Amino acid sequence: MTEPLSYNKYLRVPELITLQTCLSDPAQHDELLFITIHQAYELWFKQILHELDAALVLIDQARAFAATLALQRVVEIERVLVAQIHILETMTPISFLGFRDELNPASGFQSMQFREIEFTSGLKDKGTLNNFRADEFALQRLQARFERPTLGQAFFAYLTRRGLDAPPDAATLAPEAQQQLYQRRVRAVVEVLTHFETRVAEFQLAEALLAHDEHFQLWRAHHIKMVERMVGAKRGTGGSEGVGYLRTTLEQKFFPELWEARTHLNAKHGAAGCPFASES
Ligand code: HEM
């Protein structure tokens, strides 16, 4: 007779808790925290990718509300990812130095799933693929995502189907022509933000995408502060300049049109008003 399912079996807990292999010798107490926190991040990254992939399909199917729910879940996970950084800050800088050399040349810079989230959300860079050329598993996954449409592309294709003028980029066009397409997409977002009460589905989706972008940037900002607190201006184990390099990533946006549209919003066009205005 087969044994009934148990918690340990279903979740494969015995395997899970043997996956934290510390390298320090003599053992450094905080290395377990360092490994656990990174593994927890990777599990959440996996879940984020699962939700982003679902959102892509749902947007293509014009199921904006379901896509919004998937993205709202992503944002809640990202809040946890930001909060998790503070657990790591309970490690003292000197404790970290006790095992930091063992990590060399590994670095979060090589997190395949982090790059997959960036690619799917719209930040694609051929140079990133090059960084993974020695890692066949990662390279295959990243190449596959590089070829696939991004969330931004799916969103603007959806707006077009909803009757707005939101043309996709055309790689063959000159930079000025590209810029015009970009500005038309910005105007489409202005339209959605202005008429949020009649364009409810588009508005909710746009806001969920923006929240995803914002929370990813908040993670970057908190990670940088934690790194500075831990190692100051030292070079990274991945070989970069360290904090100096990380600061250059702070302005990266998944959906620049959603941010820029705010600048062009004009109160005269919005007629939301105060719901009690007619009573006074
Ligand atoms: C003591 C803790 C940590 C330190 C000192 C640290 C330091 C650094 C440094 C210096 C870099 C720049 C690349 C390099 O040269 O290595 C980097 C990049 C990165 N780290 Fe961390 N890190 C820490 C914890 C974490 C954690 C917990 C995660 C979660 C997954 C993480 C994810 C990343 C990612 C994704 C990058 C690439 C960022 C980008 O290129 O935009 N790091 N880290």
PDB file of C-alpha atoms and ligand atoms in Angstrom:
ATOM      1  CA  MET A   1       0.000   0.000   0.000  1.00  0.00           C
ATOM      2  CA  THR A   2       1.348   3.444  -0.892  1.00  0.00           C
ATOM      3  CA  GLU A   3       1.864   5.774   2.046  1.00  0.00           C
ATOM      4  CA  PRO A   4      -0.584   8.682   2.302  1.00  0.00           C
ATOM      5  CA  LEU A   5       0.695  12.048   1.191  1.00  0.00           C
ATOM      6  CA  SER A   6       2.270  14.140   3.934  1.00  0.00           C
ATOM      7  CA  TYR A   7       3.380  17.776   4.253  1.00  0.00           C
ATOM      8  CA  ASN A   8       7.047  16.791   3.969  1.00  0.00           C
ATOM      9  CA  LYS A   9       6.462  14.655   0.900  1.00  0.00           C
ATOM     10  CA  TYR A  10       4.235  17.117  -0.940  1.00  0.00           C
ATOM     11  CA  LEU A  11       6.615  20.042  -0.413  1.00  0.00           C
ATOM     12  CA  ARG A  12       9.759  17.922  -0.649  1.00  0.00           C
ATOM     13  CA  VAL A  13      11.010  19.466   2.576  1.00  0.00           C
ATOM     14  CA  PRO A  14      13.803  16.907   3.200  1.00  0.00           C
ATOM     15  CA  GLU A  15      15.386  17.804  -0.165  1.00  0.00           C
ATOM     16  CA  LEU A  16      14.692  21.512   0.274  1.00  0.00           C
ATOM     17  CA  ILE A  17      16.547  21.820   3.573  1.00  0.00           C
ATOM     18  CA  THR A  18      19.632  20.074   2.262  1.00  0.00           C
ATOM     19  CA  LEU A  19      20.110  22.616  -0.537  1.00  0.00           C
ATOM     20  CA  GLN A  20      21.947  25.194   1.586  1.00  0.00           C
ATOM     21  CA  THR A  21      25.604  24.264   1.216  1.00  0.00           C
ATOM     22  CA  CYS A  22      27.866  26.615   3.138  1.00  0.00           C
ATOM     23  CA  LEU A  23      31.418  26.977   1.835  1.00  0.00           C
ATOM     24  CA  SER A  24      33.121  28.687   4.767  1.00  0.00           C
ATOM     25  CA  ASP A  25      35.631  26.661   6.739  1.00  0.00           C
ATOM     26  CA  PRO A  26      35.712  27.199   9.660  1.00  0.00           C
ATOM     27  CA  ALA A  27      31.928  27.649   9.344  1.00  0.00           C
ATOM     28  CA  GLN A  28      30.671  31.236   9.538  1.00  0.00           C
ATOM     29  CA  HIS A  29      27.316  31.520  11.316  1.00  0.00           C
ATOM     30  CA  ASP A  30      25.821  34.077   8.865  1.00  0.00           C
ATOM     31  CA  GLU A  31      26.547  32.184   5.668  1.00  0.00           C
ATOM     32  CA  LEU A  32      23.350  30.161   6.104  1.00  0.00           C
ATOM     33  CA  LEU A  33      21.317  33.396   6.210  1.00  0.00           C
ATOM     34  CA  PHE A  34      23.068  34.619   3.086  1.00  0.00           C
ATOM     35  CA  ILE A  35      22.260  31.436   1.140  1.00  0.00           C
ATOM     36  CA  THR A  36      18.706  31.130   2.472  1.00  0.00           C
ATOM     37  CA  ILE A  37      17.839  34.689   1.542  1.00  0.00           C
ATOM     38  CA  HIS A  38      19.161  34.310  -1.999  1.00  0.00           C
ATOM     39  CA  GLN A  39      17.317  31.017  -2.469  1.00  0.00           C
ATOM     40  CA  ALA A  40      14.115  32.597  -1.148  1.00  0.00           C
ATOM     41  CA  TYR A  41      14.583  35.407  -3.716  1.00  0.00           C
ATOM     42  CA  GLU A  42      14.989  32.891  -6.512  1.00  0.00           C
ATOM     43  CA  LEU A  43      11.782  31.078  -5.485  1.00  0.00           C
ATOM     44  CA  TRP A  44       9.898  34.377  -5.526  1.00  0.00           C
ATOM     45  CA  PHE A  45      11.475  35.273  -8.868  1.00  0.00           C
ATOM     46  CA  LYS A  46      10.099  31.985 -10.201  1.00  0.00           C
ATOM     47  CA  GLN A  47       6.621  32.893  -8.959  1.00  0.00           C
ATOM     48  CA  ILE A  48       6.895  36.399 -10.439  1.00  0.00           C
ATOM     49  CA  LEU A  49       7.794  34.921 -13.842  1.00  0.00           C
ATOM     50  CA  HIS A  50       4.825  32.556 -13.567  1.00  0.00           C
ATOM     51  CA  GLU A  51       2.524  35.542 -13.000  1.00  0.00           C
ATOM     52  CA  LEU A  52       4.111  37.734 -15.682  1.00  0.00           C
ATOM     53  CA  ASP A  53       3.768  34.926 -18.230  1.00  0.00           C
ATOM     54  CA  ALA A  54       0.116  34.528 -17.259  1.00  0.00           C
ATOM     55  CA  ALA A  55      -0.407  38.294 -17.550  1.00  0.00           C
ATOM     56  CA  LEU A  56       1.090  38.289 -21.068  1.00  0.00           C
ATOM     57  CA  VAL A  57      -1.338  35.606 -22.246  1.00  0.00           C
ATOM     58  CA  LEU A  58      -4.286  37.272 -20.515  1.00  0.00           C
ATOM     59  CA  ILE A  59      -3.533  40.667 -22.081  1.00  0.00           C
ATOM     60  CA  ASP A  60      -3.342  38.993 -25.508  1.00  0.00           C
ATOM     61  CA  GLN A  61      -6.745  37.471 -24.795  1.00  0.00           C
ATOM     62  CA  ALA A  62      -8.045  40.947 -23.836  1.00  0.00           C
ATOM     63  CA  ARG A  63      -8.755  39.672 -20.305  1.00  0.00           C
ATOM     64  CA  ALA A  64      -7.478  42.854 -18.703  1.00  0.00           C
ATOM     65  CA  PHE A  65      -9.035  42.313 -15.282  1.00  0.00           C
ATOM     66  CA  ALA A  66      -7.450  38.860 -14.827  1.00  0.00           C
ATOM     67  CA  ALA A  67      -4.109  40.251 -16.055  1.00  0.00           C
ATOM     68  CA  THR A  68      -4.399  43.085 -13.537  1.00  0.00           C
ATOM     69  CA  LEU A  69      -4.945  40.576 -10.721  1.00  0.00           C
ATOM     70  CA  ALA A  70      -1.808  38.641 -11.754  1.00  0.00           C
ATOM     71  CA  LEU A  71       0.218  41.859 -11.782  1.00  0.00           C
ATOM     72  CA  GLN A  72      -1.161  42.944  -8.419  1.00  0.00           C
ATOM     73  CA  ARG A  73       0.114  39.650  -7.012  1.00  0.00           C
ATOM     74  CA  VAL A  74       3.530  40.412  -8.507  1.00  0.00           C
ATOM     75  CA  VAL A  75       3.540  43.768  -6.733  1.00  0.00           C
ATOM     76  CA  GLU A  76       2.659  42.158  -3.381  1.00  0.00           C
ATOM     77  CA  ILE A  77       5.569  39.733  -3.835  1.00  0.00           C
ATOM     78  CA  GLU A  78       7.856  42.660  -4.681  1.00  0.00           C
ATOM     79  CA  ARG A  79       6.864  44.354  -1.427  1.00  0.00           C
ATOM     80  CA  VAL A  80       8.073  41.218   0.373  1.00  0.00           C
ATOM     81  CA  LEU A  81      11.292  41.250  -1.673  1.00  0.00           C
ATOM     82  CA  VAL A  82      12.024  44.807  -0.554  1.00  0.00           C
ATOM     83  CA  ALA A  83      11.281  43.931   3.088  1.00  0.00           C
ATOM     84  CA  GLN A  84      13.530  40.862   2.896  1.00  0.00           C
ATOM     85  CA  ILE A  85      16.555  43.081   2.337  1.00  0.00           C
ATOM     86  CA  HIS A  86      16.265  44.275   5.929  1.00  0.00           C
ATOM     87  CA  ILE A  87      16.759  40.736   7.227  1.00  0.00           C
ATOM     88  CA  LEU A  88      20.127  40.705   5.506  1.00  0.00           C
ATOM     89  CA  GLU A  89      20.997  44.010   7.142  1.00  0.00           C
ATOM     90  CA  THR A  90      21.036  42.216  10.515  1.00  0.00           C
ATOM     91  CA  MET A  91      24.324  40.683   9.341  1.00  0.00           C
ATOM     92  CA  THR A  92      27.272  42.856  10.372  1.00  0.00           C
ATOM     93  CA  PRO A  93      29.748  43.947   7.668  1.00  0.00           C
ATOM     94  CA  ILE A  94      32.563  42.131   9.460  1.00  0.00           C
ATOM     95  CA  SER A  95      30.530  38.877   9.579  1.00  0.00           C
ATOM     96  CA  PHE A  96      29.957  39.153   5.816  1.00  0.00           C
ATOM     97  CA  LEU A  97      33.683  39.600   5.221  1.00  0.00           C
ATOM     98  CA  GLY A  98      34.155  36.320   7.105  1.00  0.00           C
ATOM     99  CA  PHE A  99      32.906  34.371   4.074  1.00  0.00           C
ATOM    100  CA  ARG A 100      32.703  36.927   1.207  1.00  0.00           C
ATOM    101  CA  ASP A 101      35.899  35.683  -0.479  1.00  0.00           C
ATOM    102  CA  GLU A 102      34.381  32.208  -0.813  1.00  0.00           C
ATOM    103  CA  LEU A 103      31.742  33.616  -3.181  1.00  0.00           C
ATOM    104  CA  ASN A 104      34.154  35.027  -5.716  1.00  0.00           C
ATOM    105  CA  PRO A 105      33.415  35.412  -8.654  1.00  0.00           C
ATOM    106  CA  ALA A 106      29.714  34.563  -8.114  1.00  0.00           C
ATOM    107  CA  SER A 107      27.309  37.504  -7.828  1.00  0.00           C
ATOM    108  CA  GLY A 108      23.604  38.407  -7.927  1.00  0.00           C
ATOM    109  CA  PHE A 109      24.590  40.004 -11.237  1.00  0.00           C
ATOM    110  CA  GLN A 110      24.380  36.461 -12.635  1.00  0.00           C
ATOM    111  CA  SER A 111      20.807  35.835 -11.456  1.00  0.00           C
ATOM    112  CA  MET A 112      19.197  34.351 -14.555  1.00  0.00           C
ATOM    113  CA  GLN A 113      15.654  34.786 -13.284  1.00  0.00           C
ATOM    114  CA  PHE A 114      16.243  38.442 -12.375  1.00  0.00           C
ATOM    115  CA  ARG A 115      17.285  39.032 -16.014  1.00  0.00           C
ATOM    116  CA  GLU A 116      14.256  37.031 -17.215  1.00  0.00           C
ATOM    117  CA  ILE A 117      11.987  39.381 -15.258  1.00  0.00           C
ATOM    118  CA  GLU A 118      13.784  42.362 -16.826  1.00  0.00           C
ATOM    119  CA  PHE A 119      13.460  40.927 -20.352  1.00  0.00           C
ATOM    120  CA  THR A 120       9.775  40.062 -19.958  1.00  0.00           C
ATOM    121  CA  SER A 121       9.031  43.478 -18.492  1.00  0.00           C
ATOM    122  CA  GLY A 122      10.777  45.271 -21.364  1.00  0.00           C
ATOM    123  CA  LEU A 123      14.448  45.746 -20.479  1.00  0.00           C
ATOM    124  CA  LYS A 124      16.185  43.651 -23.115  1.00  0.00           C
ATOM    125  CA  ASP A 125      19.900  43.934 -23.696  1.00  0.00           C
ATOM    126  CA  LYS A 126      21.973  41.745 -26.010  1.00  0.00           C
ATOM    127  CA  GLY A 127      24.984  42.343 -23.763  1.00  0.00           C
ATOM    128  CA  THR A 128      23.162  40.512 -20.966  1.00  0.00           C
ATOM    129  CA  LEU A 129      22.930  37.407 -23.161  1.00  0.00           C
ATOM    130  CA  ASN A 130      26.654  37.633 -23.681  1.00  0.00           C
ATOM    131  CA  ASN A 131      27.244  37.590 -19.920  1.00  0.00           C
ATOM    132  CA  PHE A 132      25.594  34.155 -19.773  1.00  0.00           C
ATOM    133  CA  ARG A 133      27.483  32.547 -22.665  1.00  0.00           C
ATOM    134  CA  ALA A 134      29.237  30.072 -20.331  1.00  0.00           C
ATOM    135  CA  ASP A 135      25.934  28.958 -18.763  1.00  0.00           C
ATOM    136  CA  GLU A 136      23.985  26.935 -21.349  1.00  0.00           C
ATOM    137  CA  PHE A 137      20.899  26.461 -19.146  1.00  0.00           C
ATOM    138  CA  ALA A 138      20.540  30.171 -18.435  1.00  0.00           C
ATOM    139  CA  LEU A 139      21.405  31.181 -21.988  1.00  0.00           C
ATOM    140  CA  GLN A 140      18.646  29.036 -23.493  1.00  0.00           C
ATOM    141  CA  ARG A 141      16.021  30.451 -21.156  1.00  0.00           C
ATOM    142  CA  LEU A 142      17.160  34.021 -21.693  1.00  0.00           C
ATOM    143  CA  GLN A 143      17.346  33.642 -25.472  1.00  0.00           C
ATOM    144  CA  ALA A 144      13.793  32.279 -25.533  1.00  0.00           C
ATOM    145  CA  ARG A 145      12.573  35.286 -23.526  1.00  0.00           C
ATOM    146  CA  PHE A 146      14.579  37.694 -25.647  1.00  0.00           C
ATOM    147  CA  GLU A 147      12.544  36.607 -28.690  1.00  0.00           C
ATOM    148  CA  ARG A 148       9.155  36.874 -26.950  1.00  0.00           C
ATOM    149  CA  PRO A 149       7.030  40.064 -26.793  1.00  0.00           C
ATOM    150  CA  THR A 150       7.328  42.153 -23.651  1.00  0.00           C
ATOM    151  CA  LEU A 151       4.537  43.215 -21.311  1.00  0.00           C
ATOM    152  CA  GLY A 152       4.731  46.751 -22.706  1.00  0.00           C
ATOM    153  CA  GLN A 153       4.283  45.491 -26.269  1.00  0.00           C
ATOM    154  CA  ALA A 154       1.320  43.357 -25.204  1.00  0.00           C
ATOM    155  CA  PHE A 155      -0.207  46.324 -23.346  1.00  0.00           C
ATOM    156  CA  PHE A 156       0.038  48.725 -26.287  1.00  0.00           C
ATOM    157  CA  ALA A 157      -1.307  46.071 -28.689  1.00  0.00           C
ATOM    158  CA  TYR A 158      -4.260  45.761 -26.293  1.00  0.00           C
ATOM    159  CA  LEU A 159      -4.805  49.545 -26.260  1.00  0.00           C
ATOM    160  CA  THR A 160      -4.791  49.487 -30.071  1.00  0.00           C
ATOM    161  CA  ARG A 161      -7.469  46.798 -30.058  1.00  0.00           C
ATOM    162  CA  ARG A 162      -9.440  49.042 -27.687  1.00  0.00           C
ATOM    163  CA  GLY A 163      -9.448  51.766 -30.298  1.00  0.00           C
ATOM    164  CA  LEU A 164      -6.500  53.888 -29.140  1.00  0.00           C
ATOM    165  CA  ASP A 165      -3.586  55.052 -31.278  1.00  0.00           C
ATOM    166  CA  ALA A 166      -0.697  53.132 -29.647  1.00  0.00           C
ATOM    167  CA  PRO A 167       1.591  51.861 -32.422  1.00  0.00           C
ATOM    168  CA  PRO A 168       4.412  49.415 -31.651  1.00  0.00           C
ATOM    169  CA  ASP A 169       8.076  50.285 -32.225  1.00  0.00           C
ATOM    170  CA  ALA A 170       9.427  49.503 -35.672  1.00  0.00           C
ATOM    171  CA  ALA A 171      13.126  48.654 -35.413  1.00  0.00           C
ATOM    172  CA  THR A 172      13.697  49.610 -39.067  1.00  0.00           C
ATOM    173  CA  LEU A 173      12.663  53.255 -38.570  1.00  0.00           C
ATOM    174  CA  ALA A 174      14.994  56.211 -38.042  1.00  0.00           C
ATOM    175  CA  PRO A 175      15.307  57.463 -34.440  1.00  0.00           C
ATOM    176  CA  GLU A 176      13.038  60.509 -35.046  1.00  0.00           C
ATOM    177  CA  ALA A 177      10.286  58.295 -36.474  1.00  0.00           C
ATOM    178  CA  GLN A 178      10.672  55.941 -33.504  1.00  0.00           C
ATOM    179  CA  GLN A 179      10.320  58.913 -31.201  1.00  0.00           C
ATOM    180  CA  GLN A 180       7.044  59.879 -32.896  1.00  0.00           C
ATOM    181  CA  LEU A 181       5.661  56.382 -32.327  1.00  0.00           C
ATOM    182  CA  TYR A 182       6.738  56.629 -28.709  1.00  0.00           C
ATOM    183  CA  GLN A 183       4.956  59.976 -28.290  1.00  0.00           C
ATOM    184  CA  ARG A 184       1.765  58.512 -29.810  1.00  0.00           C
ATOM    185  CA  ARG A 185       1.896  55.745 -27.196  1.00  0.00           C
ATOM    186  CA  VAL A 186       2.389  58.359 -24.466  1.00  0.00           C
ATOM    187  CA  ARG A 187      -0.715  60.184 -25.748  1.00  0.00           C
ATOM    188  CA  ALA A 188      -2.670  56.917 -25.677  1.00  0.00           C
ATOM    189  CA  VAL A 189      -1.756  56.546 -22.001  1.00  0.00           C
ATOM    190  CA  VAL A 190      -2.757  60.181 -21.339  1.00  0.00           C
ATOM    191  CA  GLU A 191      -6.124  59.304 -22.855  1.00  0.00           C
ATOM    192  CA  VAL A 192      -6.488  56.299 -20.512  1.00  0.00           C
ATOM    193  CA  LEU A 193      -5.461  58.302 -17.428  1.00  0.00           C
ATOM    194  CA  THR A 194      -7.790  61.152 -18.327  1.00  0.00           C
ATOM    195  CA  HIS A 195     -10.837  58.965 -18.977  1.00  0.00           C
ATOM    196  CA  PHE A 196     -10.214  56.476 -16.173  1.00  0.00           C
ATOM    197  CA  GLU A 197     -13.914  56.126 -15.421  1.00  0.00           C
ATOM    198  CA  THR A 198     -14.838  55.007 -18.918  1.00  0.00           C
ATOM    199  CA  ARG A 199     -11.569  53.189 -19.650  1.00  0.00           C
ATOM    200  CA  VAL A 200     -11.612  51.246 -16.378  1.00  0.00           C
ATOM    201  CA  ALA A 201     -10.018  48.013 -17.647  1.00  0.00           C
ATOM    202  CA  GLU A 202      -7.220  49.862 -19.457  1.00  0.00           C
ATOM    203  CA  PHE A 203      -6.656  52.158 -16.477  1.00  0.00           C
ATOM    204  CA  GLN A 204      -6.397  49.332 -13.932  1.00  0.00           C
ATOM    205  CA  LEU A 205      -4.012  47.406 -16.132  1.00  0.00           C
ATOM    206  CA  ALA A 206      -1.833  50.487 -16.746  1.00  0.00           C
ATOM    207  CA  GLU A 207      -1.681  51.182 -12.999  1.00  0.00           C
ATOM    208  CA  ALA A 208      -0.772  47.577 -12.168  1.00  0.00           C
ATOM    209  CA  LEU A 209       2.055  47.671 -14.736  1.00  0.00           C
ATOM    210  CA  LEU A 210       3.294  50.955 -13.306  1.00  0.00           C
ATOM    211  CA  ALA A 211       3.211  49.549  -9.763  1.00  0.00           C
ATOM    212  CA  HIS A 212       5.300  46.569 -10.926  1.00  0.00           C
ATOM    213  CA  ASP A 213       7.843  48.985 -12.445  1.00  0.00           C
ATOM    214  CA  GLU A 214       7.858  51.165  -9.323  1.00  0.00           C
ATOM    215  CA  HIS A 215       8.366  48.258  -6.916  1.00  0.00           C
ATOM    216  CA  PHE A 216      11.162  46.764  -8.981  1.00  0.00           C
ATOM    217  CA  GLN A 217      12.895  50.138  -8.832  1.00  0.00           C
ATOM    218  CA  LEU A 218      12.314  50.299  -5.083  1.00  0.00           C
ATOM    219  CA  TRP A 219      14.032  46.919  -4.766  1.00  0.00           C
ATOM    220  CA  ARG A 220      17.004  48.258  -6.733  1.00  0.00           C
ATOM    221  CA  ALA A 221      17.223  51.324  -4.475  1.00  0.00           C
ATOM    222  CA  HIS A 222      17.059  49.275  -1.254  1.00  0.00           C
ATOM    223  CA  HIS A 223      19.568  46.736  -2.565  1.00  0.00           C
ATOM    224  CA  ILE A 224      22.043  49.550  -3.291  1.00  0.00           C
ATOM    225  CA  LYS A 225      21.693  51.044   0.185  1.00  0.00           C
ATOM    226  CA  MET A 226      22.161  47.591   1.745  1.00  0.00           C
ATOM    227  CA  VAL A 227      25.251  46.954  -0.422  1.00  0.00           C
ATOM    228  CA  GLU A 228      26.749  50.310   0.568  1.00  0.00           C
ATOM    229  CA  ARG A 229      26.065  49.570   4.229  1.00  0.00           C
ATOM    230  CA  MET A 230      27.699  46.150   3.885  1.00  0.00           C
ATOM    231  CA  VAL A 231      30.754  46.782   1.693  1.00  0.00           C
ATOM    232  CA  GLY A 232      30.986  50.550   1.106  1.00  0.00           C
ATOM    233  CA  ALA A 233      32.650  51.346  -2.218  1.00  0.00           C
ATOM    234  CA  LYS A 234      34.419  47.966  -2.586  1.00  0.00           C
ATOM    235  CA  ARG A 235      34.256  46.278  -6.002  1.00  0.00           C
ATOM    236  CA  GLY A 236      31.548  43.620  -6.393  1.00  0.00           C
ATOM    237  CA  THR A 237      32.301  39.895  -6.311  1.00  0.00           C
ATOM    238  CA  GLY A 238      30.934  39.847  -9.874  1.00  0.00           C
ATOM    239  CA  GLY A 239      33.750  42.218 -10.896  1.00  0.00           C
ATOM    240  CA  SER A 240      31.768  45.444 -11.301  1.00  0.00           C
ATOM    241  CA  GLU A 241      32.638  48.750  -9.674  1.00  0.00           C
ATOM    242  CA  GLY A 242      30.046  47.842  -6.992  1.00  0.00           C
ATOM    243  CA  VAL A 243      27.723  50.577  -5.706  1.00  0.00           C
ATOM    244  CA  GLY A 244      28.876  52.910  -8.496  1.00  0.00           C
ATOM    245  CA  TYR A 245      27.710  50.411 -11.115  1.00  0.00           C
ATOM    246  CA  LEU A 246      24.445  49.675  -9.299  1.00  0.00           C
ATOM    247  CA  ARG A 247      23.544  53.384  -9.227  1.00  0.00           C
ATOM    248  CA  THR A 248      23.611  53.427 -13.042  1.00  0.00           C
ATOM    249  CA  THR A 249      20.716  50.933 -13.065  1.00  0.00           C
ATOM    250  CA  LEU A 250      18.426  53.115 -10.955  1.00  0.00           C
ATOM    251  CA  GLU A 251      16.831  55.067 -13.786  1.00  0.00           C
ATOM    252  CA  GLN A 252      15.926  51.995 -15.840  1.00  0.00           C
ATOM    253  CA  LYS A 253      12.195  51.851 -16.525  1.00  0.00           C
ATOM    254  CA  PHE A 254      10.080  48.998 -17.866  1.00  0.00           C
ATOM    255  CA  PHE A 255       7.289  51.233 -19.161  1.00  0.00           C
ATOM    256  CA  PRO A 256       8.652  54.752 -19.815  1.00  0.00           C
ATOM    257  CA  GLU A 257       5.440  55.805 -21.609  1.00  0.00           C
ATOM    258  CA  LEU A 258       3.416  55.189 -18.435  1.00  0.00           C
ATOM    259  CA  TRP A 259       5.719  57.497 -16.470  1.00  0.00           C
ATOM    260  CA  GLU A 260       6.002  60.185 -19.132  1.00  0.00           C
ATOM    261  CA  ALA A 261       2.232  60.400 -19.590  1.00  0.00           C
ATOM    262  CA  ARG A 262       1.992  61.992 -16.129  1.00  0.00           C
ATOM    263  CA  THR A 263       3.984  64.976 -17.357  1.00  0.00           C
ATOM    264  CA  HIS A 264       1.489  65.617 -20.160  1.00  0.00           C
ATOM    265  CA  LEU A 265      -1.699  65.218 -18.130  1.00  0.00           C
ATOM    266  CA  ASN A 266      -3.799  68.350 -18.012  1.00  0.00           C
ATOM    267  CA  ALA A 267      -6.523  68.930 -15.389  1.00  0.00           C
ATOM    268  CA  LYS A 268      -8.683  70.693 -17.991  1.00  0.00           C
ATOM    269  CA  HIS A 269      -9.151  67.401 -19.840  1.00  0.00           C
ATOM    270  CA  GLY A 270     -10.210  65.420 -16.789  1.00  0.00           C
ATOM    271  CA  ALA A 271     -13.760  66.013 -15.609  1.00  0.00           C
ATOM    272  CA  ALA A 272     -13.874  63.702 -12.591  1.00  0.00           C
ATOM    273  CA  GLY A 273     -14.759  66.553 -10.216  1.00  0.00           C
ATOM    274  CA  CYS A 274     -16.030  66.172  -6.684  1.00  0.00           C
ATOM    275  CA  PRO A 275     -18.932  63.741  -6.295  1.00  0.00           C
ATOM    276  CA  PHE A 276     -20.610  66.124  -3.789  1.00  0.00           C
ATOM    277  CA  ALA A 277     -20.193  69.242  -5.949  1.00  0.00           C
ATOM    278  CA  SER A 278     -23.874  69.405  -6.989  1.00  0.00           C
ATOM    279  CA  GLU A 279     -25.011  69.375  -3.315  1.00  0.00           C
ATOM    280  CA  SER A 280     -23.327  72.666  -2.397  1.00  0.00           C
TER     281      SER A 280
HETATM  282  C1  HEM B   1      25.568  41.122   1.475  1.00  0.00           C
HETATM  283  C2  HEM B   1      24.636  41.159   0.548  1.00  0.00           C
HETATM  284  C3  HEM B   1      24.852  41.641  -0.858  1.00  0.00           C
HETATM  285  C4  HEM B   1      25.882  42.361  -1.375  1.00  0.00           C
HETATM  286  C5  HEM B   1      27.121  42.909  -0.670  1.00  0.00           C
HETATM  287  C6  HEM B   1      25.592  42.530  -2.785  1.00  0.00           C
HETATM  288  C7  HEM B   1      26.407  43.204  -3.664  1.00  0.00           C
HETATM  289  C8  HEM B   1      26.180  43.368  -5.004  1.00  0.00           C
HETATM  290  C9  HEM B   1      27.054  44.057  -5.925  1.00  0.00           C
HETATM  291  C10 HEM B   1      28.348  44.757  -5.539  1.00  0.00           C
HETATM  292  C11 HEM B   1      26.498  43.979  -7.156  1.00  0.00           C
HETATM  293  C12 HEM B   1      27.082  44.533  -8.454  1.00  0.00           C
HETATM  294  C13 HEM B   1      27.589  43.402  -9.311  1.00  0.00           C
HETATM  295  C14 HEM B   1      28.908  42.811  -8.811  1.00  0.00           C
HETATM  296  O1  HEM B   1      29.969  43.295  -9.194  1.00  0.00           O
HETATM  297  O2  HEM B   1      28.861  41.828  -8.040  1.00  0.00           O
HETATM  298  C15 HEM B   1      25.250  43.253  -7.019  1.00  0.00           C
HETATM  299  C16 HEM B   1      24.376  42.997  -8.044  1.00  0.00           C
HETATM  300  C17 HEM B   1      23.188  42.317  -7.895  1.00  0.00           C
HETATM  301  N1  HEM B   1      22.724  41.725  -6.745  1.00  0.00           N
HETATM  302 FE1  HEM B   1      23.499  41.890  -4.915  1.00  0.00          FE
HETATM  303  N2  HEM B   1      24.394  41.958  -3.074  1.00  0.00           N
HETATM  304  C18 HEM B   1      23.904  41.380  -1.932  1.00  0.00           C
HETATM  305  C19 HEM B   1      22.709  40.683  -1.791  1.00  0.00           C
HETATM  306  C20 HEM B   1      21.833  40.413  -2.822  1.00  0.00           C
HETATM  307  C21 HEM B   1      20.601  39.688  -2.681  1.00  0.00           C
HETATM  308  C22 HEM B   1      20.016  39.110  -1.381  1.00  0.00           C
HETATM  309  C23 HEM B   1      20.066  39.590  -3.911  1.00  0.00           C
HETATM  310  C24 HEM B   1      18.779  38.883  -4.232  1.00  0.00           C
HETATM  311  C25 HEM B   1      18.639  38.132  -5.285  1.00  0.00           C
HETATM  312  C26 HEM B   1      20.942  40.272  -4.835  1.00  0.00           C
HETATM  313  C27 HEM B   1      20.737  40.397  -6.192  1.00  0.00           C
HETATM  314  C28 HEM B   1      21.520  41.124  -7.043  1.00  0.00           C
HETATM  315  C29 HEM B   1      21.198  41.349  -8.429  1.00  0.00           C
HETATM  316  C30 HEM B   1      19.967  40.863  -9.167  1.00  0.00           C
HETATM  317  C31 HEM B   1      22.236  42.113  -8.970  1.00  0.00           C
HETATM  318  C32 HEM B   1      22.335  42.666 -10.386  1.00  0.00           C
HETATM  319  C33 HEM B   1      21.689  44.055 -10.413  1.00  0.00           C
HETATM  320  C34 HEM B   1      21.758  44.722 -11.773  1.00  0.00           C
HETATM  321  O3  HEM B   1      22.704  44.469 -12.557  1.00  0.00           O
HETATM  322  O4  HEM B   1      20.847  45.534 -12.089  1.00  0.00           O
HETATM  323  N3  HEM B   1      21.999  40.772  -4.137  1.00  0.00           N
HETATM  324  N4  HEM B   1      25.081  42.907  -5.698  1.00  0.00           N
END
